[in-house]
Amino acid sequence: MTSLTGTAPRAAVPGRIGPAAGLRHTMTLAWRSLVQIKHNPMELLDLSVQPIMFLLLFTYVFGGAISGSTSEYLQFSLPGLVVQNMLFATLTTAIGLSTDISKGVFDRLRSLPIARSAPLAGRIVADTLKQIWAFALFLGLGTVLGFRVQTGVVGVAGALALLVGFALAMSWLSVLIGLVAADPEKVQIMAFSVMMPLTFTSNAFVPTKTLPEWLQRWVEVNPVTHLADAVRGLLSGGPVATHATISLLWALGIALVFIPLSLRAFRSRA
């Protein structure tokens, strides 16, 4: 029976939601994020401009100075650029989440009888899938410019799988930033303060031996260095197993730390 104020009673929230239903809710919300590209093609353009810009700038501005030729530098730098783009792309998760929160969309999603983690996980899955487009764009344009994959389809598939796995872990760091930052502008400041030093103090763009000795110690343990070396090995040939294993261990550690922190920050907003 409706109360005297005319307010309808709240819908009963179901009890514990099983893993299968939670996965279904996550994929539904991931599809919600992906289908927005159909109605806003500029979002796909945003995903395309940065890879093209960075690839052209680094190849033709720094290539001759660092490696002596643009073609040689392209073979070295493209895997590093792919890694950098992947890390920067995880920032869209934080920005999109902060935007949804500020507009009240996130609160409406949480009011639905769905798994509590589905709004977070759905956005992460969607934003990670979008990175496949950027990866394909890098390889396509890189091939036109002179980059050559030396390991075939298996190497490309392995590089993509490793990048997606690492991106999923890093996305939880972005989720935490998106939840604790007051607005999208502060999200960008906080996120870039983390990602910029992490990517540029690695061997993604220059060989480790060219850096100052004191900086080399950090570069050698930087997770971006190992990820870039693993992707180089998978695309151009070279050592893979050690760097890929270290990258996966870093991804696991990042996930173990930031998933609980993100879920705690998420519950504190309730």
PDB file of C-alpha atoms in Angstrom:
ATOM      1  CA  MET A   1       0.000   0.000   0.000  1.00  0.00           C
ATOM      2  CA  THR A   2       1.330   3.412  -0.959  1.00  0.00           C
ATOM      3  CA  SER A   3       2.220   5.720   1.950  1.00  0.00           C
ATOM      4  CA  LEU A   4       0.304   8.927   2.644  1.00  0.00           C
ATOM      5  CA  THR A   5       3.077  10.997   1.093  1.00  0.00           C
ATOM      6  CA  GLY A   6       2.482   9.296  -2.227  1.00  0.00           C
ATOM      7  CA  THR A   7       5.967   7.786  -2.320  1.00  0.00           C
ATOM      8  CA  ALA A   8       6.064   4.307  -3.791  1.00  0.00           C
ATOM      9  CA  PRO A   9       7.699   1.647  -1.629  1.00  0.00           C
ATOM     10  CA  ARG A  10      11.262   0.742  -2.550  1.00  0.00           C
ATOM     11  CA  ALA A  11      11.719  -2.403  -4.569  1.00  0.00           C
ATOM     12  CA  ALA A  12      13.015  -5.292  -2.562  1.00  0.00           C
ATOM     13  CA  VAL A  13      16.679  -5.862  -3.154  1.00  0.00           C
ATOM     14  CA  PRO A  14      17.471  -9.528  -3.787  1.00  0.00           C
ATOM     15  CA  GLY A  15      19.784 -11.414  -1.488  1.00  0.00           C
ATOM     16  CA  ARG A  16      23.236 -12.623  -2.407  1.00  0.00           C
ATOM     17  CA  ILE A  17      23.808 -12.584  -6.171  1.00  0.00           C
ATOM     18  CA  GLY A  18      25.626 -15.598  -7.577  1.00  0.00           C
ATOM     19  CA  PRO A  19      28.766 -15.446  -9.744  1.00  0.00           C
ATOM     20  CA  ALA A  20      26.874 -16.283 -12.946  1.00  0.00           C
ATOM     21  CA  ALA A  21      24.375 -13.473 -12.414  1.00  0.00           C
ATOM     22  CA  GLY A  22      27.160 -11.099 -11.403  1.00  0.00           C
ATOM     23  CA  LEU A  23      29.049 -11.907 -14.606  1.00  0.00           C
ATOM     24  CA  ARG A  24      25.889 -11.318 -16.640  1.00  0.00           C
ATOM     25  CA  HIS A  25      25.344  -7.941 -14.975  1.00  0.00           C
ATOM     26  CA  THR A  26      28.973  -6.993 -15.603  1.00  0.00           C
ATOM     27  CA  MET A  27      28.817  -7.867 -19.291  1.00  0.00           C
ATOM     28  CA  THR A  28      25.506  -6.012 -19.688  1.00  0.00           C
ATOM     29  CA  LEU A  29      27.007  -2.834 -18.259  1.00  0.00           C
ATOM     30  CA  ALA A  30      30.168  -3.355 -20.338  1.00  0.00           C
ATOM     31  CA  TRP A  31      27.985  -3.500 -23.436  1.00  0.00           C
ATOM     32  CA  ARG A  32      26.260  -0.303 -22.266  1.00  0.00           C
ATOM     33  CA  SER A  33      29.638   1.455 -22.320  1.00  0.00           C
ATOM     34  CA  LEU A  34      30.665  -0.011 -25.678  1.00  0.00           C
ATOM     35  CA  VAL A  35      27.406   0.766 -27.466  1.00  0.00           C
ATOM     36  CA  GLN A  36      27.858   4.448 -26.651  1.00  0.00           C
ATOM     37  CA  ILE A  37      30.475   4.566 -29.410  1.00  0.00           C
ATOM     38  CA  LYS A  38      27.676   3.978 -31.917  1.00  0.00           C
ATOM     39  CA  HIS A  39      25.902   7.123 -30.723  1.00  0.00           C
ATOM     40  CA  ASN A  40      29.107   9.089 -30.154  1.00  0.00           C
ATOM     41  CA  PRO A  41      31.650   8.267 -32.897  1.00  0.00           C
ATOM     42  CA  MET A  42      33.936  10.978 -31.525  1.00  0.00           C
ATOM     43  CA  GLU A  43      34.797   8.587 -28.696  1.00  0.00           C
ATOM     44  CA  LEU A  44      36.379   6.224 -31.235  1.00  0.00           C
ATOM     45  CA  LEU A  45      38.232   9.180 -32.714  1.00  0.00           C
ATOM     46  CA  ASP A  46      39.608   9.998 -29.263  1.00  0.00           C
ATOM     47  CA  LEU A  47      40.906   6.428 -29.021  1.00  0.00           C
ATOM     48  CA  SER A  48      42.621   6.832 -32.400  1.00  0.00           C
ATOM     49  CA  VAL A  49      44.229  10.265 -32.260  1.00  0.00           C
ATOM     50  CA  GLN A  50      46.627   9.615 -29.381  1.00  0.00           C
ATOM     51  CA  PRO A  51      48.159   6.410 -30.827  1.00  0.00           C
ATOM     52  CA  ILE A  52      48.668   8.044 -34.229  1.00  0.00           C
ATOM     53  CA  MET A  53      50.107  11.233 -32.731  1.00  0.00           C
ATOM     54  CA  PHE A  54      52.551   9.486 -30.389  1.00  0.00           C
ATOM     55  CA  LEU A  55      53.721   7.018 -33.021  1.00  0.00           C
ATOM     56  CA  LEU A  56      54.450   9.723 -35.589  1.00  0.00           C
ATOM     57  CA  LEU A  57      56.046  12.130 -33.106  1.00  0.00           C
ATOM     58  CA  PHE A  58      58.330   9.621 -31.432  1.00  0.00           C
ATOM     59  CA  THR A  59      59.359   7.984 -34.695  1.00  0.00           C
ATOM     60  CA  TYR A  60      60.196  11.087 -36.698  1.00  0.00           C
ATOM     61  CA  VAL A  61      61.218  13.514 -33.929  1.00  0.00           C
ATOM     62  CA  PHE A  62      63.307  11.221 -31.714  1.00  0.00           C
ATOM     63  CA  GLY A  63      64.150   8.310 -34.017  1.00  0.00           C
ATOM     64  CA  GLY A  64      67.156   9.821 -35.759  1.00  0.00           C
ATOM     65  CA  ALA A  65      68.650  11.266 -32.574  1.00  0.00           C
ATOM     66  CA  ILE A  66      68.283   8.100 -30.474  1.00  0.00           C
ATOM     67  CA  SER A  67      68.922   5.262 -32.927  1.00  0.00           C
ATOM     68  CA  GLY A  68      70.409   6.973 -35.955  1.00  0.00           C
ATOM     69  CA  SER A  69      67.484   6.015 -38.191  1.00  0.00           C
ATOM     70  CA  THR A  70      63.728   6.203 -37.877  1.00  0.00           C
ATOM     71  CA  SER A  71      63.223   2.622 -39.057  1.00  0.00           C
ATOM     72  CA  GLU A  72      65.560   1.176 -36.409  1.00  0.00           C
ATOM     73  CA  TYR A  73      63.991   3.278 -33.669  1.00  0.00           C
ATOM     74  CA  LEU A  74      60.482   2.304 -34.795  1.00  0.00           C
ATOM     75  CA  GLN A  75      61.330  -1.374 -34.353  1.00  0.00           C
ATOM     76  CA  PHE A  76      62.483  -0.616 -30.800  1.00  0.00           C
ATOM     77  CA  SER A  77      59.928   1.995 -29.744  1.00  0.00           C
ATOM     78  CA  LEU A  78      56.604   0.687 -31.074  1.00  0.00           C
ATOM     79  CA  PRO A  79      56.219  -1.989 -28.356  1.00  0.00           C
ATOM     80  CA  GLY A  80      57.020   0.663 -25.732  1.00  0.00           C
ATOM     81  CA  LEU A  81      54.495   3.049 -27.244  1.00  0.00           C
ATOM     82  CA  VAL A  82      51.864   0.310 -27.165  1.00  0.00           C
ATOM     83  CA  VAL A  83      52.555  -0.188 -23.465  1.00  0.00           C
ATOM     84  CA  GLN A  84      52.436   3.550 -22.751  1.00  0.00           C
ATOM     85  CA  ASN A  85      49.158   3.928 -24.623  1.00  0.00           C
ATOM     86  CA  MET A  86      47.686   1.008 -22.701  1.00  0.00           C
ATOM     87  CA  LEU A  87      48.576   2.609 -19.374  1.00  0.00           C
ATOM     88  CA  PHE A  88      47.272   6.014 -20.419  1.00  0.00           C
ATOM     89  CA  ALA A  89      44.084   4.425 -21.760  1.00  0.00           C
ATOM     90  CA  THR A  90      43.290   3.032 -18.311  1.00  0.00           C
ATOM     91  CA  LEU A  91      42.839   6.658 -17.248  1.00  0.00           C
ATOM     92  CA  THR A  92      39.604   6.741 -19.244  1.00  0.00           C
ATOM     93  CA  THR A  93      38.203   4.346 -16.659  1.00  0.00           C
ATOM     94  CA  ALA A  94      38.886   6.839 -13.863  1.00  0.00           C
ATOM     95  CA  ILE A  95      37.610   9.819 -15.847  1.00  0.00           C
ATOM     96  CA  GLY A  96      34.468   8.016 -17.041  1.00  0.00           C
ATOM     97  CA  LEU A  97      33.731   6.741 -13.539  1.00  0.00           C
ATOM     98  CA  SER A  98      34.185  10.204 -12.029  1.00  0.00           C
ATOM     99  CA  THR A  99      31.909  11.687 -14.685  1.00  0.00           C
ATOM    100  CA  ASP A 100      29.203   9.093 -13.983  1.00  0.00           C
ATOM    101  CA  ILE A 101      29.451   9.823 -10.261  1.00  0.00           C
ATOM    102  CA  SER A 102      29.225  13.593 -10.723  1.00  0.00           C
ATOM    103  CA  LYS A 103      26.172  13.246 -12.992  1.00  0.00           C
ATOM    104  CA  GLY A 104      24.379  10.799 -10.709  1.00  0.00           C
ATOM    105  CA  VAL A 105      24.499   7.937 -13.234  1.00  0.00           C
ATOM    106  CA  PHE A 106      26.547   5.777 -10.905  1.00  0.00           C
ATOM    107  CA  ASP A 107      24.072   6.147  -8.038  1.00  0.00           C
ATOM    108  CA  ARG A 108      21.215   5.115 -10.324  1.00  0.00           C
ATOM    109  CA  LEU A 109      23.128   2.010 -11.377  1.00  0.00           C
ATOM    110  CA  ARG A 110      23.843   1.092  -7.772  1.00  0.00           C
ATOM    111  CA  SER A 111      20.142   1.369  -6.933  1.00  0.00           C
ATOM    112  CA  LEU A 112      19.352  -1.469  -9.340  1.00  0.00           C
ATOM    113  CA  PRO A 113      19.065  -5.075  -8.089  1.00  0.00           C
ATOM    114  CA  ILE A 114      22.414  -6.053  -9.605  1.00  0.00           C
ATOM    115  CA  ALA A 115      25.773  -7.225  -8.299  1.00  0.00           C
ATOM    116  CA  ARG A 116      27.423  -4.432  -6.323  1.00  0.00           C
ATOM    117  CA  SER A 117      30.675  -4.751  -8.271  1.00  0.00           C
ATOM    118  CA  ALA A 118      29.008  -4.801 -11.715  1.00  0.00           C
ATOM    119  CA  PRO A 119      29.144  -1.016 -12.359  1.00  0.00           C
ATOM    120  CA  LEU A 120      32.887  -1.006 -11.628  1.00  0.00           C
ATOM    121  CA  ALA A 121      33.738  -4.254 -13.398  1.00  0.00           C
ATOM    122  CA  GLY A 122      31.532  -3.442 -16.389  1.00  0.00           C
ATOM    123  CA  ARG A 123      33.359  -0.191 -17.062  1.00  0.00           C
ATOM    124  CA  ILE A 124      36.742  -1.868 -16.660  1.00  0.00           C
ATOM    125  CA  VAL A 125      35.857  -4.632 -19.132  1.00  0.00           C
ATOM    126  CA  ALA A 126      34.519  -2.141 -21.689  1.00  0.00           C
ATOM    127  CA  ASP A 127      37.515   0.188 -21.444  1.00  0.00           C
ATOM    128  CA  THR A 128      39.914  -2.758 -21.703  1.00  0.00           C
ATOM    129  CA  LEU A 129      38.189  -4.062 -24.827  1.00  0.00           C
ATOM    130  CA  LYS A 130      38.504  -0.625 -26.393  1.00  0.00           C
ATOM    131  CA  GLN A 131      42.264  -0.992 -26.116  1.00  0.00           C
ATOM    132  CA  ILE A 132      42.200  -3.794 -28.689  1.00  0.00           C
ATOM    133  CA  TRP A 133      41.322  -1.132 -31.258  1.00  0.00           C
ATOM    134  CA  ALA A 134      44.312   0.984 -30.242  1.00  0.00           C
ATOM    135  CA  PHE A 135      46.606  -2.071 -30.378  1.00  0.00           C
ATOM    136  CA  ALA A 136      45.417  -2.895 -33.907  1.00  0.00           C
ATOM    137  CA  LEU A 137      45.869   0.744 -34.912  1.00  0.00           C
ATOM    138  CA  PHE A 138      49.444   0.780 -33.636  1.00  0.00           C
ATOM    139  CA  LEU A 139      50.345  -2.376 -35.530  1.00  0.00           C
ATOM    140  CA  GLY A 140      48.591  -1.266 -38.707  1.00  0.00           C
ATOM    141  CA  LEU A 141      50.143   2.183 -38.843  1.00  0.00           C
ATOM    142  CA  GLY A 142      53.477   0.832 -37.626  1.00  0.00           C
ATOM    143  CA  THR A 143      53.514  -1.664 -40.497  1.00  0.00           C
ATOM    144  CA  VAL A 144      52.891   1.145 -42.965  1.00  0.00           C
ATOM    145  CA  LEU A 145      55.812   3.106 -41.455  1.00  0.00           C
ATOM    146  CA  GLY A 146      58.155   0.101 -41.572  1.00  0.00           C
ATOM    147  CA  PHE A 147      57.644  -1.942 -38.396  1.00  0.00           C
ATOM    148  CA  ARG A 148      57.825  -5.685 -38.968  1.00  0.00           C
ATOM    149  CA  VAL A 149      56.408  -8.372 -36.692  1.00  0.00           C
ATOM    150  CA  GLN A 150      58.998 -11.161 -36.496  1.00  0.00           C
ATOM    151  CA  THR A 151      57.000 -13.710 -34.509  1.00  0.00           C
ATOM    152  CA  GLY A 152      53.801 -14.211 -36.506  1.00  0.00           C
ATOM    153  CA  VAL A 153      50.229 -14.400 -35.323  1.00  0.00           C
ATOM    154  CA  VAL A 154      51.104 -16.295 -32.141  1.00  0.00           C
ATOM    155  CA  GLY A 155      53.436 -13.520 -31.005  1.00  0.00           C
ATOM    156  CA  VAL A 156      50.846 -10.825 -31.728  1.00  0.00           C
ATOM    157  CA  ALA A 157      48.160 -12.757 -29.848  1.00  0.00           C
ATOM    158  CA  GLY A 158      50.503 -13.279 -26.896  1.00  0.00           C
ATOM    159  CA  ALA A 159      51.418  -9.586 -26.763  1.00  0.00           C
ATOM    160  CA  LEU A 160      47.750  -8.589 -26.843  1.00  0.00           C
ATOM    161  CA  ALA A 161      46.828 -11.075 -24.102  1.00  0.00           C
ATOM    162  CA  LEU A 162      49.646  -9.825 -21.869  1.00  0.00           C
ATOM    163  CA  LEU A 163      48.684  -6.189 -22.423  1.00  0.00           C
ATOM    164  CA  VAL A 164      45.009  -6.860 -21.705  1.00  0.00           C
ATOM    165  CA  GLY A 165      45.872  -8.748 -18.512  1.00  0.00           C
ATOM    166  CA  PHE A 166      48.087  -5.935 -17.258  1.00  0.00           C
ATOM    167  CA  ALA A 167      45.508  -3.324 -18.270  1.00  0.00           C
ATOM    168  CA  LEU A 168      42.809  -5.110 -16.258  1.00  0.00           C
ATOM    169  CA  ALA A 169      44.998  -4.905 -13.149  1.00  0.00           C
ATOM    170  CA  MET A 170      45.960  -1.260 -13.688  1.00  0.00           C
ATOM    171  CA  SER A 171      42.330  -0.338 -14.279  1.00  0.00           C
ATOM    172  CA  TRP A 172      41.606  -0.999 -10.595  1.00  0.00           C
ATOM    173  CA  LEU A 173      44.125   1.697  -9.697  1.00  0.00           C
ATOM    174  CA  SER A 174      42.206   4.002 -12.027  1.00  0.00           C
ATOM    175  CA  VAL A 175      38.951   2.967 -10.367  1.00  0.00           C
ATOM    176  CA  LEU A 176      40.334   3.955  -6.973  1.00  0.00           C
ATOM    177  CA  ILE A 177      41.440   7.331  -8.320  1.00  0.00           C
ATOM    178  CA  GLY A 178      38.035   7.860  -9.922  1.00  0.00           C
ATOM    179  CA  LEU A 179      36.287   7.087  -6.632  1.00  0.00           C
ATOM    180  CA  VAL A 180      38.402   9.257  -4.350  1.00  0.00           C
ATOM    181  CA  ALA A 181      38.986  12.285  -6.601  1.00  0.00           C
ATOM    182  CA  ALA A 182      36.431  15.063  -6.254  1.00  0.00           C
ATOM    183  CA  ASP A 183      35.871  15.693  -9.982  1.00  0.00           C
ATOM    184  CA  PRO A 184      37.160  14.640 -13.446  1.00  0.00           C
ATOM    185  CA  GLU A 185      39.751  17.450 -13.498  1.00  0.00           C
ATOM    186  CA  LYS A 186      41.354  16.230 -10.270  1.00  0.00           C
ATOM    187  CA  VAL A 187      41.209  12.679 -11.641  1.00  0.00           C
ATOM    188  CA  GLN A 188      43.379  13.691 -14.579  1.00  0.00           C
ATOM    189  CA  ILE A 189      45.894  15.451 -12.339  1.00  0.00           C
ATOM    190  CA  MET A 190      46.192  12.497  -9.960  1.00  0.00           C
ATOM    191  CA  ALA A 191      46.311   9.880 -12.701  1.00  0.00           C
ATOM    192  CA  PHE A 192      48.913  11.633 -14.849  1.00  0.00           C
ATOM    193  CA  SER A 193      51.034  12.184 -11.736  1.00  0.00           C
ATOM    194  CA  VAL A 194      51.243   8.392 -11.474  1.00  0.00           C
ATOM    195  CA  MET A 195      51.392   7.315 -15.127  1.00  0.00           C
ATOM    196  CA  MET A 196      53.805   9.875 -16.548  1.00  0.00           C
ATOM    197  CA  PRO A 197      56.768   9.086 -14.245  1.00  0.00           C
ATOM    198  CA  LEU A 198      56.049   5.359 -14.463  1.00  0.00           C
ATOM    199  CA  THR A 199      56.207   5.250 -18.271  1.00  0.00           C
ATOM    200  CA  PHE A 200      58.998   7.742 -18.896  1.00  0.00           C
ATOM    201  CA  THR A 201      61.350   6.282 -16.256  1.00  0.00           C
ATOM    202  CA  SER A 202      61.424   2.953 -18.101  1.00  0.00           C
ATOM    203  CA  ASN A 203      63.059   1.560 -21.223  1.00  0.00           C
ATOM    204  CA  ALA A 204      59.868   1.967 -23.236  1.00  0.00           C
ATOM    205  CA  PHE A 205      61.459   4.683 -25.390  1.00  0.00           C
ATOM    206  CA  VAL A 206      65.225   4.484 -24.807  1.00  0.00           C
ATOM    207  CA  PRO A 207      67.623   1.636 -23.943  1.00  0.00           C
ATOM    208  CA  THR A 208      68.389   1.337 -20.246  1.00  0.00           C
ATOM    209  CA  LYS A 209      72.148   1.710 -20.804  1.00  0.00           C
ATOM    210  CA  THR A 210      71.689   5.268 -22.135  1.00  0.00           C
ATOM    211  CA  LEU A 211      70.273   6.485 -18.810  1.00  0.00           C
ATOM    212  CA  PRO A 212      72.215   7.731 -15.758  1.00  0.00           C
ATOM    213  CA  GLU A 213      73.471   4.895 -13.589  1.00  0.00           C
ATOM    214  CA  TRP A 214      71.367   5.931 -10.575  1.00  0.00           C
ATOM    215  CA  LEU A 215      68.235   5.884 -12.742  1.00  0.00           C
ATOM    216  CA  GLN A 216      69.084   2.515 -14.277  1.00  0.00           C
ATOM    217  CA  ARG A 217      68.550   0.840 -10.870  1.00  0.00           C
ATOM    218  CA  TRP A 218      64.902   1.951 -10.861  1.00  0.00           C
ATOM    219  CA  VAL A 219      64.392   1.264 -14.570  1.00  0.00           C
ATOM    220  CA  GLU A 220      65.481  -2.341 -14.077  1.00  0.00           C
ATOM    221  CA  VAL A 221      62.708  -2.993 -11.521  1.00  0.00           C
ATOM    222  CA  ASN A 222      60.057  -0.744 -13.093  1.00  0.00           C
ATOM    223  CA  PRO A 223      57.095  -2.943 -14.148  1.00  0.00           C
ATOM    224  CA  VAL A 224      56.738  -0.908 -17.356  1.00  0.00           C
ATOM    225  CA  THR A 225      60.273  -1.917 -18.357  1.00  0.00           C
ATOM    226  CA  HIS A 226      59.500  -5.614 -18.026  1.00  0.00           C
ATOM    227  CA  LEU A 227      56.184  -5.247 -19.816  1.00  0.00           C
ATOM    228  CA  ALA A 228      57.821  -3.333 -22.694  1.00  0.00           C
ATOM    229  CA  ASP A 229      60.604  -5.943 -22.976  1.00  0.00           C
ATOM    230  CA  ALA A 230      58.053  -8.772 -22.956  1.00  0.00           C
ATOM    231  CA  VAL A 231      56.011  -7.119 -25.726  1.00  0.00           C
ATOM    232  CA  ARG A 232      59.219  -6.491 -27.729  1.00  0.00           C
ATOM    233  CA  GLY A 233      60.103 -10.144 -27.447  1.00  0.00           C
ATOM    234  CA  LEU A 234      56.625 -11.232 -28.491  1.00  0.00           C
ATOM    235  CA  LEU A 235      56.540  -8.906 -31.509  1.00  0.00           C
ATOM    236  CA  SER A 236      60.165  -8.621 -32.636  1.00  0.00           C
ATOM    237  CA  GLY A 237      61.786 -11.700 -31.120  1.00  0.00           C
ATOM    238  CA  GLY A 238      63.993 -11.960 -28.066  1.00  0.00           C
ATOM    239  CA  PRO A 239      63.683 -13.004 -24.405  1.00  0.00           C
ATOM    240  CA  VAL A 240      60.072 -13.266 -23.289  1.00  0.00           C
ATOM    241  CA  ALA A 241      59.545 -15.734 -20.449  1.00  0.00           C
ATOM    242  CA  THR A 242      61.294 -13.849 -17.621  1.00  0.00           C
ATOM    243  CA  HIS A 243      59.886 -10.438 -18.514  1.00  0.00           C
ATOM    244  CA  ALA A 244      56.380 -11.806 -19.082  1.00  0.00           C
ATOM    245  CA  THR A 245      56.450 -13.662 -15.758  1.00  0.00           C
ATOM    246  CA  ILE A 246      57.590 -10.563 -13.865  1.00  0.00           C
ATOM    247  CA  SER A 247      54.910  -8.494 -15.633  1.00  0.00           C
ATOM    248  CA  LEU A 248      52.200 -10.972 -14.642  1.00  0.00           C
ATOM    249  CA  LEU A 249      53.441 -11.011 -11.046  1.00  0.00           C
ATOM    250  CA  TRP A 250      53.304  -7.210 -10.987  1.00  0.00           C
ATOM    251  CA  ALA A 251      49.774  -7.329 -12.429  1.00  0.00           C
ATOM    252  CA  LEU A 252      48.727  -9.835  -9.769  1.00  0.00           C
ATOM    253  CA  GLY A 253      50.229  -7.706  -6.998  1.00  0.00           C
ATOM    254  CA  ILE A 254      48.558  -4.544  -8.304  1.00  0.00           C
ATOM    255  CA  ALA A 255      45.214  -6.329  -8.476  1.00  0.00           C
ATOM    256  CA  LEU A 256      45.557  -7.776  -4.956  1.00  0.00           C
ATOM    257  CA  VAL A 257      46.269  -4.315  -3.561  1.00  0.00           C
ATOM    258  CA  PHE A 258      43.874  -2.098  -5.493  1.00  0.00           C
ATOM    259  CA  ILE A 259      40.798  -4.315  -5.915  1.00  0.00           C
ATOM    260  CA  PRO A 260      40.112  -4.388  -2.135  1.00  0.00           C
ATOM    261  CA  LEU A 261      40.939  -0.688  -1.788  1.00  0.00           C
ATOM    262  CA  SER A 262      38.614   0.165  -4.696  1.00  0.00           C
ATOM    263  CA  LEU A 263      35.767  -1.934  -3.311  1.00  0.00           C
ATOM    264  CA  ARG A 264      36.217  -0.347   0.115  1.00  0.00           C
ATOM    265  CA  ALA A 265      36.091   3.145  -1.419  1.00  0.00           C
ATOM    266  CA  PHE A 266      33.048   2.027  -3.411  1.00  0.00           C
ATOM    267  CA  ARG A 267      31.206   0.800  -0.305  1.00  0.00           C
ATOM    268  CA  SER A 268      32.075   3.976   1.601  1.00  0.00           C
ATOM    269  CA  ARG A 269      30.114   5.989  -0.984  1.00  0.00           C
ATOM    270  CA  ALA A 270      26.934   4.050  -0.220  1.00  0.00           C
TER     271      ALA A 270
END
